[in-house]
Short mmCIF file of C-alpha atoms in Angstrom, two decimals:
data_model
loop_
_atom_site.label_atom_id
_atom_site.label_comp_id
_atom_site.label_asym_id
_atom_site.label_seq_id
_atom_site.Cartn_x
_atom_site.Cartn_y
_atom_site.Cartn_z
CA MET A 5 -4.16 17.62 -16.63
CA THR A 6 -7.93 17.87 -17.04
CA GLN A 7 -8.06 14.93 -19.40
CA LYS A 8 -6.16 12.86 -16.83
CA THR A 9 -8.95 13.35 -14.33
CA SER A 10 -11.73 12.35 -16.73
CA PRO A 11 -13.77 9.24 -15.88
CA LYS A 12 -12.03 7.23 -18.60
CA ALA A 13 -8.57 8.31 -17.40
CA LEU A 14 -9.48 7.31 -13.83
CA GLU A 15 -10.66 3.94 -15.11
CA ILE A 16 -7.31 3.48 -16.86
CA ILE A 17 -5.46 4.46 -13.68
CA ASP A 18 -7.48 1.95 -11.63
CA GLN A 19 -6.69 -0.89 -14.02
CA ALA A 20 -3.01 0.06 -14.18
CA ARG A 21 -2.79 0.05 -10.38
CA LEU A 22 -4.12 -3.48 -10.21
CA LEU A 23 -1.69 -4.65 -12.89
CA ILE A 24 1.26 -2.93 -11.19
CA ALA A 25 0.40 -4.63 -7.89
CA ASN A 26 0.58 -7.98 -9.62
CA GLY A 27 3.42 -7.52 -12.07
CA GLY A 28 5.25 -4.27 -11.47
CA TYR A 29 6.21 -1.59 -13.98
CA ASN A 30 7.36 -3.99 -16.67
CA GLY A 31 4.67 -6.60 -16.03
CA PHE A 32 1.95 -5.00 -18.15
CA SER A 33 1.42 -3.11 -21.37
CA TYR A 34 -1.19 -0.75 -22.75
CA ALA A 35 -2.53 -3.76 -24.65
CA ASP A 36 -3.41 -5.45 -21.32
CA ILE A 37 -5.39 -2.40 -20.22
CA ALA A 38 -7.04 -1.99 -23.62
CA LYS A 39 -8.15 -5.63 -23.65
CA THR A 40 -9.68 -5.45 -20.17
CA LEU A 41 -11.41 -2.09 -20.62
CA GLY A 42 -12.46 -2.69 -24.22
CA VAL A 43 -10.66 0.39 -25.56
CA THR A 44 -7.89 0.95 -28.08
CA ASN A 45 -4.22 1.58 -27.31
CA ALA A 46 -4.63 4.94 -29.01
CA SER A 47 -7.29 6.02 -26.52
CA ILE A 48 -4.95 5.20 -23.62
CA HIS A 49 -2.13 7.14 -25.29
CA TYR A 50 -4.51 10.08 -25.62
CA HIS A 51 -4.76 10.32 -21.84
CA PHE A 52 -1.23 9.11 -21.05
CA PRO A 53 1.21 9.56 -23.96
CA ALA A 54 3.90 7.38 -22.33
CA LYS A 55 3.81 4.51 -19.85
CA ALA A 56 5.84 6.62 -17.41
CA ASP A 57 3.06 9.24 -17.47
CA LEU A 58 0.47 6.61 -16.57
CA VAL A 59 2.46 4.98 -13.77
CA LYS A 60 3.39 8.37 -12.33
CA ALA A 61 -0.32 9.28 -12.27
CA VAL A 62 -1.09 5.97 -10.52
CA VAL A 63 1.50 6.62 -7.80
CA ILE A 64 0.41 10.25 -7.35
CA GLN A 65 -3.18 9.07 -6.83
CA TYR A 66 -1.97 6.37 -4.43
CA ARG A 67 0.08 8.92 -2.45
CA THR A 68 -2.80 11.37 -2.28
CA GLN A 69 -5.27 8.77 -1.05
CA SER A 70 -2.82 7.33 1.48
CA HIS A 71 -1.91 10.77 2.86
CA HIS A 72 -5.57 11.73 3.22
CA HIS A 73 -6.60 8.58 5.06
CA LEU A 74 -3.57 8.45 7.34
CA ALA A 75 -4.25 12.05 8.33
CA LEU A 76 -7.92 11.21 8.88
CA ALA A 77 -6.97 8.24 11.05
CA SER A 78 -4.84 10.49 13.26
CA VAL A 79 -7.74 12.90 13.67
CA GLU A 80 -10.24 10.18 14.50
CA ASP A 81 -8.01 8.24 16.90
CA ASP A 82 -5.41 9.87 19.16
CA ASP A 83 -4.05 6.60 20.59
CA PRO A 84 -0.57 6.13 19.02
CA VAL A 85 -0.34 2.44 19.89
CA ARG A 86 -3.73 1.70 18.40
CA LEU A 87 -2.76 3.60 15.24
CA LEU A 88 0.40 1.49 14.90
CA ARG A 89 -1.57 -1.70 15.42
CA LEU A 90 -4.11 -0.62 12.82
CA PHE A 91 -1.31 0.18 10.38
CA VAL A 92 0.12 -3.33 10.74
CA GLY A 93 -3.32 -4.96 10.56
CA PHE A 94 -4.33 -2.92 7.52
CA TRP A 95 -2.28 -4.92 5.05
CA GLU A 96 -3.26 -8.23 6.62
CA HIS A 97 -6.86 -7.19 5.94
CA CYS A 98 -6.00 -6.26 2.34
CA LEU A 99 -4.06 -9.45 1.63
CA ARG A 100 -6.84 -11.57 3.11
CA GLU A 101 -9.94 -9.79 1.79
CA GLY A 102 -9.05 -6.98 -0.60
CA PRO A 103 -8.53 -7.47 -4.33
CA LEU A 104 -5.32 -5.41 -4.29
CA PRO A 105 -2.75 -8.01 -3.21
CA PHE A 106 0.35 -5.90 -2.73
CA CYS A 107 1.53 -2.35 -2.06
CA ILE A 108 2.29 -0.88 -5.49
CA CYS A 109 5.09 1.29 -4.09
CA VAL A 110 6.84 -1.73 -2.58
CA MET A 111 6.54 -3.44 -5.96
CA LEU A 112 7.88 -0.41 -7.83
CA ALA A 113 10.67 0.14 -5.28
CA SER A 114 12.04 -3.29 -6.17
CA GLU A 115 12.39 -2.00 -9.74
CA LEU A 116 13.87 1.41 -8.90
CA PRO A 117 17.09 0.98 -10.91
CA LEU A 118 15.00 0.31 -14.03
CA ILE A 119 12.02 2.66 -13.83
CA PRO A 120 11.93 6.30 -15.03
CA ASP A 121 13.15 8.96 -12.60
CA ALA A 122 9.77 10.71 -12.56
CA VAL A 123 8.13 7.53 -11.27
CA ALA A 124 10.99 6.76 -8.87
CA ASP A 125 10.66 10.23 -7.31
CA GLU A 126 6.97 9.64 -6.57
CA VAL A 127 7.68 6.20 -5.12
CA GLN A 128 10.34 7.66 -2.83
CA GLY A 129 7.90 10.40 -1.89
CA HIS A 130 5.35 7.81 -0.79
CA PHE A 131 7.84 6.17 1.57
CA ASP A 132 8.88 9.58 2.89
CA ASP A 133 5.22 10.43 3.54
CA LEU A 134 4.63 7.14 5.36
CA SER A 135 7.84 7.46 7.36
CA GLY A 136 6.85 10.98 8.40
CA TRP A 137 3.44 9.85 9.62
CA LEU A 138 4.84 6.86 11.53
CA THR A 139 7.57 9.03 13.05
CA GLU A 140 4.98 11.46 14.35
CA VAL A 141 2.83 8.65 15.77
CA MET A 142 5.83 7.04 17.48
CA ALA A 143 7.01 10.37 18.87
CA GLN A 144 3.58 10.89 20.41
CA GLY A 145 3.63 7.40 21.87
CA GLN A 146 7.07 8.02 23.36
CA ALA A 147 6.08 11.41 24.77
CA ARG A 148 3.03 9.89 26.46
CA GLY A 149 5.01 6.99 27.93
CA LEU A 150 3.27 4.41 25.74
CA LEU A 151 6.38 3.38 23.80
CA GLU A 152 10.01 3.04 24.73
CA LEU A 153 11.99 3.69 21.55
CA ARG A 154 15.65 2.77 21.73
CA ALA A 155 16.52 4.14 18.32
CA GLY A 156 14.26 7.20 18.33
CA PRO A 157 10.99 7.78 16.46
CA LYS A 158 12.46 8.31 12.99
CA VAL A 159 14.58 5.15 12.95
CA GLU A 160 11.88 3.07 14.66
CA ALA A 161 9.40 4.26 12.00
CA ARG A 162 11.69 2.94 9.28
CA ILE A 163 12.12 -0.31 11.21
CA LEU A 164 8.36 -0.82 11.37
CA MET A 165 8.04 -0.07 7.65
CA THR A 166 10.73 -2.66 6.95
CA LEU A 167 8.94 -5.26 9.10
CA VAL A 168 5.61 -4.68 7.37
CA HIS A 169 6.95 -4.53 3.82
CA GLY A 170 9.34 -7.43 4.41
CA SER A 171 6.47 -9.54 5.74
CA MET A 172 4.49 -8.65 2.64
CA ILE A 173 7.34 -9.83 0.40
CA SER A 174 7.74 -13.04 2.41
CA ALA A 175 4.04 -13.80 1.99
CA ARG A 176 4.26 -13.25 -1.75
CA ALA A 177 7.39 -15.40 -2.05
CA ALA A 178 5.62 -18.22 -0.21
CA ARG A 179 2.43 -17.66 -2.23
CA ASP A 180 0.59 -17.63 1.08
CA PRO A 181 -1.26 -14.43 2.11
CA ALA A 182 -1.69 -15.78 5.65
CA LEU A 183 2.08 -15.71 6.14
CA TYR A 184 2.00 -11.90 6.33
CA GLY A 185 0.02 -12.04 9.56
CA ALA A 186 2.24 -14.73 11.06
CA VAL A 187 5.51 -12.94 10.21
CA ALA A 188 4.32 -9.40 10.94
CA LEU A 189 2.72 -10.50 14.21
CA ALA A 190 5.95 -12.10 15.47
CA CYS A 191 8.11 -9.16 14.39
CA VAL A 192 5.83 -6.53 15.85
CA ALA A 193 5.41 -8.52 19.07
CA ALA A 194 9.19 -8.49 19.47
CA ALA A 195 9.39 -4.78 18.64
CA PHE A 196 6.57 -3.86 21.01
CA GLY A 197 8.00 -6.07 23.73
CA ARG A 198 9.94 -3.11 25.05
CA SER A 199 6.89 -0.81 25.11
CA ALA A 200 6.21 0.99 28.37
CA LYS A 201 2.58 -0.12 28.09
CA ARG A 202 2.35 -3.22 25.95
CA PRO A 203 -0.31 -2.88 23.24
CA ASP A 204 -2.78 -5.56 22.21
CA ILE A 205 -0.93 -7.38 19.43
CA SER A 206 -2.78 -10.66 19.61
CA ARG A 207 -3.90 -12.30 16.37
CA ASN A 208 -7.51 -11.40 17.22
CA ALA A 209 -6.50 -7.77 17.62
CA LEU A 210 -4.70 -7.69 14.29
CA SER A 211 -7.56 -9.52 12.62
CA ARG A 212 -10.24 -7.04 13.62
CA PRO A 213 -11.57 -5.01 10.70
CA PRO A 214 -9.15 -2.07 10.72
CA GLY A 215 -11.89 0.56 10.67
CA LYS A 216 -10.75 3.81 9.11
CA PHE A 217 -7.77 2.12 7.47
CA ALA A 218 -10.07 -0.31 5.64
CA ARG A 219 -11.73 2.65 3.95
CA MET A 220 -8.51 3.51 2.15
CA PRO A 221 -9.02 3.07 -1.61
CA VAL A 222 -5.50 1.62 -1.85
CA CYS A 223 -7.00 -1.49 -0.26
CA ARG A 224 -10.69 -1.40 -1.03
CA HIS A 225 -10.23 -1.25 -4.76
CA ALA A 226 -13.52 -2.15 -6.40
CA GLY A 227 -12.13 -1.56 -9.86
CA PRO A 228 -11.59 -3.85 -12.81
CA ARG A 229 -10.66 -7.50 -12.63
CA LEU A 230 -7.43 -9.03 -13.82
CA PRO A 231 -7.25 -10.03 -17.48
CA HIS A 232 -7.97 -13.74 -18.00
CA ASP A 233 -4.32 -14.47 -18.80
CA LEU A 234 -3.17 -13.03 -15.45
CA LYS A 235 -4.66 -15.45 -12.94
CA PHE A 236 -3.79 -16.10 -9.32
CA PRO A 237 -2.45 -19.54 -8.41
CA SER A 238 -4.57 -21.70 -6.11
CA SER A 239 -2.92 -20.17 -3.03
CA GLY A 240 -4.35 -16.76 -3.92
CA MET A 241 -1.03 -15.00 -4.46
CA PRO A 242 0.16 -13.85 -7.89
CA GLN A 243 2.91 -15.71 -9.66
#
């Protein structure tokens, strides 16, 4: 476990995360990482004997960072509606400005029948973590009369996750990052239309820098660049 937290291991994890976001579990090999980092396959195997070990470490890091920053957001801002708006706007900010173009857990979830159980368990854990946080935020909004939830906080949390992740997939399918904002905005406007106190869901509101959410390393990934043979098309979205 110590070797997996060494600077070199963290560098490998960072590069793997970027490659997973663009191609999924089966979209990269140790050779891709070795070429970009200028190391040998053997040195990667030293830190992560199997690909499943590496991807599991990537998702564990992703979960840890996400959990920390969502908890921090709740401490710094006690307005449930604003937290929900920031959550939706977070990925628009990432898709538009951040070098990580997709949620790695959404990407890996699409491969769940084919990826190792150890990785699948961590991916499911991420969605459970996110659902738990959104459920708590929605419950607070309902208790304070800010949201009217027809299906209850837990189901509405899953609905919002579906809207956000589905919008992300639509944007990727269209090879147009801007589509996320257009789709998510319309969906969330419809969902929030039954709020007791309607939140600010204008495009300007969603386009504001999302503050504490923008500090999340899952978005602001200043790590390695893509290998030369894995380029974005002119629209900015991966193939």
